XYZ file of C-alpha atoms in Angstrom:
750
model
C 43.117 18.493 25.091
C 39.866 17.523 26.504
C 37.586 14.548 24.515
C 34.749 16.921 23.649
C 37.731 18.992 21.596
C 39.272 15.963 19.760
C 36.225 14.564 19.085
C 34.348 16.698 16.634
C 37.918 18.176 15.245
C 38.223 15.379 11.902
C 34.630 15.180 10.970
C 34.864 18.798 10.164
C 37.626 18.856 8.491
C 36.463 16.113 6.297
C 33.125 17.821 5.856
C 34.746 21.229 5.137
C 37.347 18.718 2.218
C 34.203 17.357 1.072
C 32.507 20.886 0.308
C 35.091 22.771 -1.671
C 35.384 19.424 -4.131
C 31.537 20.134 -5.019
C 32.108 24.124 -5.019
C 35.228 23.242 -7.757
C 33.169 20.394 -9.521
C 29.839 23.245 -9.964
C 32.306 26.068 -10.995
C 31.388 25.562 -15.001
C 27.409 25.877 -14.130
C 27.600 28.488 -11.355
C 30.022 30.107 -13.481
C 27.538 30.279 -16.564
C 24.418 30.598 -14.509
C 26.182 34.257 -12.959
C 24.650 35.292 -16.479
C 20.825 35.932 -15.431
C 18.512 38.115 -17.789
C 19.889 39.318 -21.347
C 23.282 38.546 -20.635
C 22.758 35.373 -21.366
C 21.938 36.099 -24.861
C 25.587 37.027 -25.122
C 26.725 33.218 -24.202
C 24.053 32.215 -26.689
C 25.551 35.051 -29.250
C 28.992 32.611 -28.376
C 27.640 29.629 -29.080
C 26.673 30.674 -32.379
C 29.372 32.837 -33.248
C 31.521 30.265 -35.243
C 27.994 29.094 -36.876
C 26.887 32.619 -38.309
C 30.637 33.577 -39.492
C 31.127 30.655 -41.388
C 27.322 30.183 -42.813
C 27.294 33.716 -44.148
C 30.659 33.540 -45.913
C 30.052 30.248 -47.062
C 26.597 30.391 -48.357
C 26.946 33.603 -49.998
C 30.207 31.632 -51.852
C 29.088 28.426 -52.257
C 28.260 27.975 -55.557
C 29.224 30.983 -57.780
C 30.369 29.725 -60.874
C 27.594 28.025 -61.433
C 25.636 31.382 -61.601
C 27.972 33.064 -63.626
C 24.905 32.859 -66.341
C 23.642 35.768 -64.296
C 26.686 38.148 -65.235
C 25.983 40.230 -68.627
C 28.298 40.214 -71.373
C 28.327 42.580 -74.008
C 29.202 41.038 -78.058
C 30.540 43.454 -80.106
C 30.909 42.155 -84.017
C 32.303 44.681 -85.939
C 34.330 42.420 -88.397
C 34.087 41.987 -92.314
C 33.889 38.676 -93.467
C 36.230 38.048 -97.077
C 36.408 35.416 -99.206
C 39.433 32.607 -98.834
C 39.561 30.276 -102.469
C 35.629 29.674 -102.970
C 34.225 30.255 -99.116
C 33.079 33.540 -97.191
C 34.515 33.308 -94.053
C 32.622 34.986 -91.716
C 34.711 34.697 -88.544
C 33.034 37.257 -85.965
C 29.681 35.217 -87.020
C 30.948 32.312 -86.372
C 32.521 33.745 -83.124
C 28.725 34.801 -81.972
C 27.236 31.586 -83.148
C 29.998 29.189 -80.963
C 28.725 31.719 -78.017
C 25.306 30.885 -78.382
C 25.875 27.353 -78.003
C 28.294 27.797 -75.503
C 26.848 27.862 -72.086
C 28.471 30.499 -69.647
C 27.890 34.256 -68.909
C 24.847 35.788 -70.695
C 25.572 36.746 -73.721
C 24.373 40.183 -74.995
C 24.584 40.686 -78.827
C 24.832 44.123 -79.363
C 25.380 44.630 -83.162
C 28.427 46.560 -84.315
C 27.856 49.771 -82.147
C 31.703 49.464 -79.761
C 30.056 52.949 -77.748
C 26.876 51.976 -76.571
C 28.683 48.998 -75.224
C 31.694 50.695 -73.447
C 28.884 52.709 -72.158
C 26.913 50.435 -71.014
C 29.736 49.331 -68.899
C 30.348 52.434 -67.414
C 26.657 52.552 -66.424
C 27.503 48.834 -64.817
C 24.744 46.799 -67.196
C 27.617 44.836 -68.366
C 30.704 43.651 -66.702
C 32.354 42.588 -69.935
C 32.900 43.231 -73.671
C 33.903 40.710 -75.968
C 34.823 43.413 -78.864
C 35.458 41.660 -82.556
C 37.580 43.649 -84.964
C 36.702 44.943 -88.325
C 39.736 42.555 -89.613
C 39.666 39.550 -87.638
C 38.079 37.586 -90.868
C 41.103 39.288 -92.483
C 43.521 37.801 -90.434
C 42.099 34.426 -90.068
C 43.014 33.620 -93.380
C 46.358 35.199 -93.557
C 47.552 32.245 -92.707
C 47.307 31.020 -96.195
C 49.579 33.519 -97.324
C 53.348 35.064 -96.481
C 51.954 37.160 -94.540
C 50.218 35.984 -91.495
C 49.327 37.447 -89.130
C 47.332 36.211 -85.163
C 43.606 37.364 -85.466
C 42.569 39.629 -82.740
C 39.902 39.532 -79.488
C 39.683 42.963 -78.051
C 38.062 42.418 -74.084
C 37.285 45.180 -71.770
C 36.454 44.975 -68.638
C 36.108 47.774 -65.649
C 36.858 46.730 -62.390
C 35.278 49.598 -61.314
C 32.097 46.766 -60.925
C 34.037 44.645 -59.095
C 36.959 42.991 -59.165
C 36.320 39.697 -58.040
C 33.438 39.888 -60.656
C 35.630 40.604 -63.323
C 37.706 38.026 -62.228
C 35.182 35.759 -63.283
C 34.941 37.255 -66.838
C 38.505 36.562 -67.388
C 37.491 32.885 -67.927
C 35.915 33.795 -71.293
C 39.652 33.826 -72.714
C 39.880 30.304 -73.084
C 36.326 29.797 -73.772
C 36.433 32.051 -76.278
C 40.174 30.917 -77.521
C 38.911 26.926 -77.828
C 35.767 27.760 -79.523
C 38.561 29.968 -82.354
C 41.078 27.492 -82.615
C 38.030 24.715 -83.545
C 36.476 26.365 -85.718
C 39.633 28.404 -87.174
C 41.433 25.486 -87.483
C 38.999 23.531 -88.776
C 38.832 25.990 -91.622
C 41.975 25.612 -92.507
C 42.496 21.779 -92.162
C 39.450 21.636 -94.674
C 41.539 23.744 -97.064
C 44.139 21.458 -96.355
C 42.388 18.359 -97.624
C 41.352 19.925 -100.973
C 44.642 20.813 -101.183
C 45.866 17.441 -100.715
C 43.334 15.754 -103.579
C 45.182 18.715 -106.065
C 48.460 17.305 -105.193
C 47.507 13.845 -105.483
C 45.948 14.958 -109.110
C 49.246 16.289 -109.893
C 51.473 13.314 -108.747
C 49.908 11.167 -111.259
C 50.037 12.926 -113.646
C 53.724 13.425 -112.536
C 53.845 10.347 -112.603
C 52.469 9.077 -116.016
C 54.817 12.173 -117.254
C 57.450 10.435 -116.033
C 56.845 6.998 -118.217
C 55.809 8.670 -121.154
C 59.958 10.691 -120.503
C 61.062 7.053 -119.775
C 60.303 5.785 -122.725
C 61.977 8.895 -125.171
C 64.598 8.577 -123.256
C 65.084 4.833 -124.297
C 64.859 6.374 -127.739
C 67.377 9.057 -126.989
C 69.649 6.998 -126.034
C 70.176 4.322 -128.911
C 70.067 7.681 -131.308
C 72.867 9.244 -129.283
C 75.122 5.755 -129.667
C 74.814 5.700 -133.071
C 75.932 9.242 -133.070
C 78.771 8.141 -131.444
C 79.687 5.229 -133.723
C 79.564 7.753 -136.655
C 81.575 10.359 -135.258
C 84.537 8.076 -133.939
C 85.143 6.899 -137.807
C 85.870 10.267 -138.883
C 89.855 10.432 -140.107
C 90.365 13.926 -138.698
C 94.032 13.618 -140.313
C 93.479 13.411 -143.635
C 91.469 16.655 -143.241
C 93.946 18.382 -141.303
C 96.375 17.364 -144.189
C 94.190 19.042 -147.074
C 93.762 22.005 -144.613
C 96.880 23.074 -145.061
C 97.714 23.153 -148.298
C 95.002 24.925 -149.156
C 96.186 27.196 -146.377
C 99.271 28.111 -148.479
C 97.666 28.396 -151.558
C 95.285 31.213 -150.709
C 97.766 32.968 -148.233
C 100.167 33.258 -151.492
C 96.951 35.194 -153.421
C 97.355 37.364 -150.363
C 100.307 38.345 -150.906
C 99.531 39.613 -154.822
C 96.463 41.111 -153.816
C 97.398 43.840 -151.576
C 100.648 45.245 -154.080
C 98.876 45.475 -156.917
C 95.735 47.266 -155.102
C 98.718 49.668 -153.459
C 99.630 50.897 -156.768
C 96.588 51.492 -158.152
C 95.675 53.425 -155.286
C 98.807 55.958 -155.619
C 97.700 56.996 -159.184
C 93.706 57.398 -158.561
C 95.014 59.376 -155.311
C 97.176 61.344 -157.598
C 93.556 61.910 -160.159
C 91.586 62.780 -157.881
C 93.863 65.723 -156.181
C 94.170 67.097 -159.150
C 90.189 66.653 -160.558
C 89.713 67.967 -157.024
C 91.905 71.336 -157.189
C 90.536 72.121 -161.155
C 87.094 71.958 -159.628
C 87.575 73.544 -156.987
C 89.237 76.629 -158.994
C 86.837 76.958 -161.293
C 83.799 76.900 -158.077
C 86.294 79.486 -156.366
C 86.561 81.876 -159.527
C 82.863 81.774 -160.514
C 82.080 82.856 -156.569
C 84.078 85.975 -156.768
C 82.484 87.031 -160.296
C 79.442 86.691 -158.496
C 80.184 88.425 -155.492
C 82.108 91.490 -157.043
C 79.107 93.111 -159.134
C 77.650 93.641 -155.525
C 80.443 94.722 -154.502
C 81.021 97.470 -157.631
C 77.054 98.293 -156.839
C 77.830 99.170 -152.824
C 80.444 101.147 -153.772
C 78.612 103.590 -156.449
C 75.650 103.991 -154.833
C 75.327 102.962 -151.132
C 78.699 103.957 -149.780
C 77.942 107.547 -150.710
C 74.909 107.659 -148.489
C 76.873 105.279 -145.260
C 79.855 107.763 -145.202
C 76.971 111.084 -145.393
C 75.524 109.371 -142.039
C 79.247 108.769 -140.340
C 80.062 112.729 -140.709
C 75.968 113.164 -139.078
C 76.558 111.266 -136.386
C 79.871 112.489 -135.586
C 78.476 116.360 -135.378
C 76.038 114.630 -133.105
C 78.570 113.680 -131.161
C 80.262 116.565 -131.353
C 77.075 119.070 -130.157
C 76.868 116.484 -126.743
C 80.315 116.531 -126.039
C 81.761 120.014 -126.320
C 83.256 121.849 -124.158
C 80.292 125.098 -124.633
C 77.673 125.739 -122.382
C 75.653 124.725 -124.513
C 76.458 121.135 -124.761
C 74.032 118.783 -123.680
C 76.275 116.981 -121.001
C 77.555 119.588 -119.865
C 74.386 121.428 -119.163
C 73.262 117.547 -117.301
C 76.097 118.155 -115.389
C 75.659 121.490 -114.256
C 71.777 121.129 -113.460
C 72.946 117.717 -110.765
C 75.474 120.073 -109.265
C 72.615 122.729 -108.860
C 70.543 119.358 -106.781
C 73.367 118.666 -104.887
C 73.568 121.640 -103.472
C 70.047 122.892 -103.215
C 69.777 119.721 -101.138
C 73.082 120.335 -98.570
C 70.883 123.902 -98.152
C 67.398 121.990 -97.778
C 69.189 119.588 -95.185
C 69.865 122.296 -93.228
C 66.548 123.098 -92.448
C 64.195 121.518 -89.593
C 61.294 120.647 -89.563
C 57.817 121.079 -87.074
C 58.307 118.262 -85.242
C 62.450 119.222 -84.456
C 63.672 116.903 -86.502
C 66.545 118.079 -88.730
C 65.340 117.756 -92.397
C 68.587 116.252 -93.437
C 67.974 113.270 -90.633
C 64.839 112.210 -92.573
C 65.276 108.701 -94.527
C 63.503 110.207 -97.028
C 65.711 113.590 -97.351
C 68.827 110.666 -97.520
C 67.153 108.604 -100.001
C 67.122 111.905 -102.366
C 70.719 112.745 -101.864
C 71.816 108.925 -102.686
C 69.863 109.138 -105.572
C 71.532 112.050 -106.707
C 74.407 111.022 -105.852
C 74.016 108.346 -108.072
C 72.371 110.218 -110.927
C 75.887 111.964 -110.957
C 77.857 108.786 -111.283
C 76.091 108.059 -114.218
C 75.820 111.280 -115.851
C 79.941 110.742 -116.140
C 79.687 107.361 -117.004
C 77.431 108.587 -120.013
C 79.435 111.281 -120.390
C 82.899 109.406 -120.818
C 81.085 106.531 -123.563
C 79.196 109.433 -125.329
C 83.347 110.842 -126.367
C 84.236 107.330 -126.979
C 81.444 107.075 -129.404
C 82.660 110.468 -130.996
C 86.128 109.217 -131.691
C 84.955 106.153 -133.610
C 82.682 107.854 -135.146
C 84.873 110.428 -136.666
C 87.622 107.223 -137.731
C 84.654 105.771 -139.382
C 83.811 108.371 -141.242
C 87.580 108.896 -142.901
C 88.043 105.325 -143.724
C 84.536 104.990 -145.582
C 86.564 106.907 -148.667
C 84.287 105.973 -151.883
C 87.155 106.597 -154.343
C 89.645 104.545 -152.788
C 87.373 101.723 -151.995
C 86.551 102.078 -155.670
C 89.803 101.595 -157.004
C 90.417 98.176 -155.093
C 87.193 97.112 -156.907
C 87.982 97.531 -160.303
C 91.679 96.020 -159.372
C 89.550 93.049 -158.214
C 87.560 92.254 -161.106
C 90.504 92.391 -163.761
C 92.080 89.656 -161.785
C 88.983 87.497 -161.446
C 88.833 87.477 -165.358
C 92.457 86.442 -166.229
C 91.946 83.636 -164.049
C 88.739 82.581 -165.479
C 90.874 82.616 -169.354
C 93.012 80.517 -167.682
C 90.690 78.241 -165.716
C 89.585 76.249 -169.088
C 92.764 75.329 -170.392
C 93.254 74.004 -166.891
C 89.581 72.316 -167.505
C 90.772 70.545 -170.896
C 93.661 68.931 -169.217
C 92.031 67.258 -166.681
C 89.188 66.016 -168.130
C 91.857 63.672 -170.575
C 93.193 62.406 -166.875
C 90.194 61.955 -165.517
C 89.237 59.485 -168.426
C 92.020 57.643 -168.063
C 91.769 57.242 -164.487
C 88.588 56.196 -164.103
C 89.669 53.020 -167.189
C 92.622 52.546 -164.338
C 89.724 52.327 -161.657
C 87.663 49.934 -163.285
C 90.165 47.842 -163.895
C 91.369 47.806 -160.751
C 88.107 47.577 -159.021
C 87.333 44.183 -161.027
C 89.691 42.491 -159.374
C 88.971 43.909 -155.923
C 85.860 42.210 -156.993
C 87.380 39.326 -157.803
C 90.085 38.695 -154.944
C 87.846 40.044 -151.708
C 85.459 37.343 -151.452
C 88.134 34.757 -151.858
C 90.385 36.193 -149.671
C 87.916 36.550 -146.749
C 86.675 32.588 -147.259
C 90.012 31.546 -147.448
C 91.305 34.111 -144.401
C 87.933 32.867 -142.610
C 88.175 29.421 -143.289
C 91.919 29.315 -141.705
C 91.381 30.919 -138.648
C 87.978 28.110 -138.225
C 89.273 25.007 -139.525
C 91.294 24.683 -135.882
C 88.097 25.745 -134.134
C 86.156 23.620 -136.077
C 88.508 20.923 -135.301
C 88.687 21.094 -131.650
C 84.889 21.875 -131.616
C 84.550 18.459 -133.244
C 87.372 17.028 -130.799
C 84.961 18.050 -127.494
C 81.603 17.016 -129.545
C 83.151 13.574 -129.752
C 84.493 13.549 -126.148
C 80.900 15.075 -125.111
C 78.549 12.489 -127.268
C 81.030 10.031 -125.422
C 79.991 10.584 -121.307
C 76.406 11.922 -123.112
C 76.478 7.896 -124.325
C 78.013 7.123 -120.336
C 75.215 9.160 -118.803
C 71.818 8.378 -120.969
C 71.178 5.104 -119.448
C 71.984 6.663 -116.125
C 69.284 8.958 -116.826
C 67.055 6.923 -118.732
C 67.313 4.873 -114.920
C 66.393 7.725 -112.968
C 63.508 8.699 -115.183
C 62.082 4.967 -114.701
C 62.464 5.649 -110.745
C 61.020 8.998 -110.665
C 58.542 7.314 -112.379
C 57.863 4.341 -110.304
C 58.111 6.725 -107.147
C 55.672 9.241 -108.185
C 52.653 6.038 -108.935
C 53.879 5.139 -105.034
C 53.640 8.637 -103.723
C 50.483 9.206 -105.477
C 49.147 5.770 -104.397
C 49.704 6.249 -100.762
C 47.815 9.930 -100.753
C 44.237 8.737 -99.722
C 41.414 9.992 -101.849
C 38.980 11.838 -99.659
C 35.724 12.786 -100.259
C 33.773 15.468 -98.780
C 32.340 13.512 -95.459
C 36.094 12.382 -95.406
C 37.306 15.583 -95.846
C 34.903 17.485 -92.770
C 35.884 14.631 -90.491
C 39.074 14.381 -90.469
C 39.194 18.375 -90.251
C 36.899 17.997 -87.352
C 39.282 15.526 -85.666
C 42.688 17.961 -86.920
C 41.623 20.924 -85.799
C 40.891 19.301 -81.496
C 43.352 16.268 -82.057
C 43.241 15.098 -78.586
C 40.803 15.031 -76.082
C 42.158 16.834 -72.529
C 40.288 14.719 -69.316
C 40.932 15.934 -66.360
C 40.807 13.476 -63.234
C 40.460 15.621 -60.342
C 41.218 14.168 -57.237
C 39.530 14.876 -53.457
C 37.328 17.049 -55.298
C 36.156 19.911 -53.716
C 32.833 20.128 -55.433
C 31.558 23.403 -54.878
C 33.535 26.729 -54.736
C 31.864 26.739 -51.132
C 33.630 23.407 -50.366
C 36.839 24.241 -51.406
C 37.158 27.471 -49.273
C 35.271 25.872 -46.311
C 38.625 24.766 -44.448
C 39.583 28.863 -44.720
C 36.308 30.181 -43.176
C 35.736 27.422 -40.583
C 39.447 28.219 -39.494
C 38.808 31.918 -39.023
C 35.631 31.987 -37.744
C 36.708 29.813 -34.496
C 39.700 32.144 -34.429
C 36.920 34.636 -34.397
C 35.657 33.314 -31.730
C 38.995 33.222 -29.795
C 39.284 37.113 -29.979
C 35.708 37.743 -28.974
C 35.657 34.911 -26.402
C 36.579 37.103 -23.270
C 34.776 39.830 -24.112
C 32.189 37.977 -22.348
C 33.708 35.453 -20.247
C 36.149 36.184 -17.614
C 39.784 33.846 -16.993
C 39.257 33.050 -13.646
C 37.069 33.893 -10.255
C 38.783 36.441 -7.958
C 38.278 34.674 -5.024
C 39.278 31.585 -6.298
C 42.568 32.766 -5.860
C 42.389 33.034 -1.969
C 41.495 29.788 -2.443
C 43.734 27.114 -1.038
C 42.921 24.544 -4.694
C 46.351 24.284 -6.543
C 47.695 25.920 -9.943
C 46.414 23.156 -11.689
C 42.960 22.776 -9.998
C 42.758 26.764 -10.744
C 43.497 26.317 -14.396
C 41.275 24.189 -15.096
C 38.198 25.572 -13.177
C 39.046 28.828 -15.374
C 39.313 27.000 -18.656
C 36.664 25.112 -18.271
C 33.851 27.427 -18.845
C 35.547 29.657 -22.528
C 36.771 25.514 -23.092
C 32.783 24.328 -22.892
C 31.874 27.606 -25.225
C 34.401 27.061 -27.587
C 34.154 23.654 -28.135
C 30.419 23.978 -27.983
C 30.523 26.258 -30.648
C 33.127 24.840 -32.853
C 30.845 21.265 -32.662
C 27.420 23.453 -33.487
C 29.289 25.104 -36.406
C 30.787 22.016 -38.068
C 27.028 19.286 -37.387
C 24.988 22.216 -39.085
C 26.814 23.345 -41.688
C 27.094 19.446 -42.779
C 23.352 19.294 -44.072
C 22.444 22.900 -44.553
C 25.312 23.851 -47.218
C 26.549 20.095 -47.758
C 29.443 19.992 -46.135
C 29.589 16.207 -46.291
C 33.045 15.738 -45.138
C 34.645 12.783 -46.332
C 35.799 11.632 -43.061
C 33.404 12.656 -40.619
C 35.326 10.834 -37.405
C 38.069 12.924 -38.598
C 36.390 16.372 -39.124
C 34.637 15.952 -35.408
C 37.730 15.251 -33.811
C 39.467 17.768 -35.619
C 36.616 20.789 -34.732
C 37.181 19.527 -30.820
C 41.241 19.832 -30.792
C 41.166 23.430 -32.815
C 38.367 24.952 -30.358
C 40.397 23.594 -27.591
C 44.287 24.495 -29.210
C 43.528 28.252 -29.679
C 40.916 28.763 -27.030
C 44.208 27.524 -24.525
C 45.984 30.230 -26.844
C 43.898 32.825 -26.433
C 43.031 32.178 -22.681
C 47.074 31.901 -21.956
C 47.063 35.643 -23.388
C 44.323 36.467 -21.699
C 45.976 35.653 -18.209
C 49.109 37.449 -19.257
C 48.312 40.465 -20.794
C 44.678 41.376 -20.039
C 42.361 43.081 -22.417
C 45.211 43.420 -24.848
C 44.728 39.659 -25.975
C 42.279 41.058 -28.113
C 44.372 43.451 -30.676
C 47.182 41.097 -29.975
C 45.057 38.269 -31.866
C 43.881 40.398 -34.442
C 46.957 41.395 -35.367
C 47.589 37.157 -35.268
C 44.811 36.475 -37.607
C 45.477 38.778 -40.091
C 49.313 37.847 -40.467
C 47.659 34.099 -40.623
C 45.340 35.141 -43.181
C 48.158 34.950 -45.900
C 50.288 32.520 -44.106
C 47.441 30.018 -43.823
C 47.492 28.403 -47.391
C 43.661 29.357 -47.426
C 43.687 31.142 -50.838
C 47.071 30.638 -52.517
C 49.335 28.312 -51.683
C 52.169 29.094 -49.988
C 54.937 28.785 -52.735
C 53.164 31.949 -54.387
C 53.336 33.459 -51.562
C 56.717 36.217 -50.358
C 59.489 34.509 -47.899
C 58.246 36.063 -45.195
C 55.287 34.739 -44.991
C 56.171 31.289 -46.029
C 58.431 31.457 -43.362
C 55.713 32.517 -41.468
C 53.486 29.899 -42.231
C 55.496 27.024 -40.639
C 54.165 28.585 -36.886
C 51.146 29.539 -38.060
C 48.258 27.317 -36.253
C 45.761 28.278 -38.399
C 48.175 26.934 -41.388
C 47.509 23.263 -39.977
C 43.805 23.374 -38.848
C 43.384 24.618 -43.095
C 45.717 21.591 -44.005
C 43.430 19.246 -41.885
C 39.861 20.679 -42.723
C 40.702 19.996 -46.496
C 41.206 16.305 -45.678
C 39.042 15.649 -43.504
C 36.382 17.741 -45.769
C 37.158 16.663 -49.622
C 39.522 13.829 -48.398
C 43.496 12.963 -48.736
C 46.633 12.370 -47.221
C 45.386 10.909 -43.638
C 49.279 11.626 -42.693
C 49.203 15.104 -42.939
C 45.630 15.306 -41.551
C 47.220 13.540 -38.008
C 50.078 15.132 -38.449
C 48.505 18.879 -37.912
C 46.322 17.449 -35.343
C 48.920 16.310 -33.511
C 50.210 19.937 -33.214
C 47.088 21.349 -32.772
C 47.241 19.327 -29.539
C 50.683 20.079 -28.403
C 49.260 23.583 -28.647
C 47.265 22.825 -26.370
C 49.313 21.158 -23.961
C 52.067 23.376 -24.398
C 49.558 26.078 -23.195
C 48.927 24.344 -19.998
C 51.728 24.391 -17.633
C 52.493 28.266 -18.779
C 48.732 28.875 -17.478
C 49.273 27.340 -14.337
C 52.934 29.158 -13.585
C 50.925 32.305 -14.458
C 48.209 31.435 -11.567
C 50.805 30.128 -9.229
C 52.111 33.696 -9.159
C 49.117 35.137 -9.386
C 48.042 33.842 -5.728
C 50.948 35.854 -4.562
C 49.249 39.246 -4.068
C 50.853 42.549 -3.858
C 48.970 45.438 -3.248
C 48.086 46.712 -7.084
C 46.346 43.182 -7.004
C 44.640 44.017 -3.310
C 43.751 47.906 -4.328
C 43.546 47.942 -8.891
C 44.467 51.404 -9.882
C 42.799 51.537 -12.976
C 39.468 49.294 -13.948
C 38.400 49.284 -17.445
C 34.679 47.165 -16.852
C 32.966 45.296 -14.965
C 32.027 42.794 -17.077
C 35.303 41.954 -18.466
C 38.100 39.731 -17.340
C 39.817 43.004 -16.437
C 38.409 42.493 -13.174
C 40.111 38.502 -13.086
C 42.437 38.952 -10.400
C 40.721 41.701 -7.756
C 39.568 40.365 -4.553
C 36.546 42.106 -5.098
C 33.113 40.182 -5.025
C 31.199 40.458 -8.147
């Protein structure tokens, strides 16, 4: 090798190496400089995309609940006031008054027209209707009865006017509930304290009455003690002996009285029966004579007429039932037979429509009627013949001469009985006189003995009961004598306790009752102390929306940028340098956009993070982790990366816990939350913005940083493999776009 050949080699190699290093250092600048003219707008858009996304959503939702007074709520009051004691309770008006004093929604009091309010809701004029029904006050005051009911308010909302608006109006339930509970409870407690005064008055009066009862019990105790002493001194043995002697004498008198009474009863019975027979016989004879005269008159006058009429009736029956052709029954039978024959002949005729007459319904009815008439005629003929027989027999039996002879004999017998009756009555009169004298004597004796007998019998029956009752009275009085001191002691204690109880019940004035009623209606003041308060609705949602904004940026990043210049793969630079070359531009855009977003929201919306340094660190680490993930998937999958990241976004929206805690979600999303990068970003942003446990913050940041570090070896491995070209790399079969990284590994210049 000649000297001139050796001399320039080393400087040339050093110059080439230095030139390569310069190219690597300026790759970021050259990649950005590649965008000329209008494409630069895309770079600016990528830097502002996180800010635009988060600012629009957070600004729109920053302090929603401070503007709920713009939501129209209709109040319909159909309540009918009721009386509660001396107080008129108008619960509906009370609700309206409380709502007027309650800040919140835009209250519209529309009277009692519920239909108009519902039409307003359908038209989108009202977001909520509060309906106070007719029985609202009635149900409120029912707590004072045994049929208490819970008062009810009806709330109507229409999610067609906006579901979120409906959810915001749902807080009226707690507002109304608190106002109503306090108002109603205040009314009840005021009534209770009035009743308490009445109870105290009643207890005082009861204590005074018990004291008087105690004094009366002392007097009663003394009297019962005296009665017990007197009853103890009674000699029951001597009294029992005297009563036994009296019982023996009364028993002897009782034995004589029944014997004498039996003899007298027998005599009196015989006389009574004899007198009865005589009187009955005289009555029967007189009645017989009275009945004979009309009988004789009837036999001599009316019987002849009756006999002639019986003969005439027999003659008429003969004419009806004669076998001659002139007999009426025979003529009627012949007429019905002729009618039957005629209808039979008529049945053979045919009507104009070709129908046989015998099939016609009316013809059938006529035949049935004639047959029924024939049956009835035969029955009539049978009955008339029976009547003729009876009439003939009656005419024979009504013989005037025979009956007159019988009447004359009966009259003679009656005259004989009347003569004998006079003698019987004379003898009966003597018996009646003697029996009456005996009756008077027995009656006097019975009258004298009956009271004595009854008194003796009753006394003998009641004396053992009286003695037994006296013994029971003596025992009862003894027990009562023992119990009365105890009753007196109990009455004294009752009086004392009632007085003590009445003294313990405070006397309340009207002001005291009102103050106590208000206190008891709301006995507890609930104070909520919120740690690390988000203050605003939007500030509370900021961790969620900031995370989404950075993830959306990672999705959109490679629609503008490319992962790696194609010519870089043909150089001699190692894979880690190429990885840095490709990552530098997306990382710059991602971190830059993240910082612009976080710092711009700070003064404009009032983000005011509690931990500002941690807040900025988190913006950088999150952007780096999301961009490196997107870069990795872009290298491996090409343009499919955008679709994959959108799917990841959809899955992580619930799993990140940005809206609802993971404990409320389905098990699938709880498991997914463990591996969700967005979940750790949301947790860290919460601590950085609102404050909290910094351990959670640094754990989340560490996981995000590990994601960033974990993607780097995979990126370098893929780039190293791409440095080995295949025919498909040199001559791509399909290129989807000249402006995206689908040309990332093409050797064609761009």
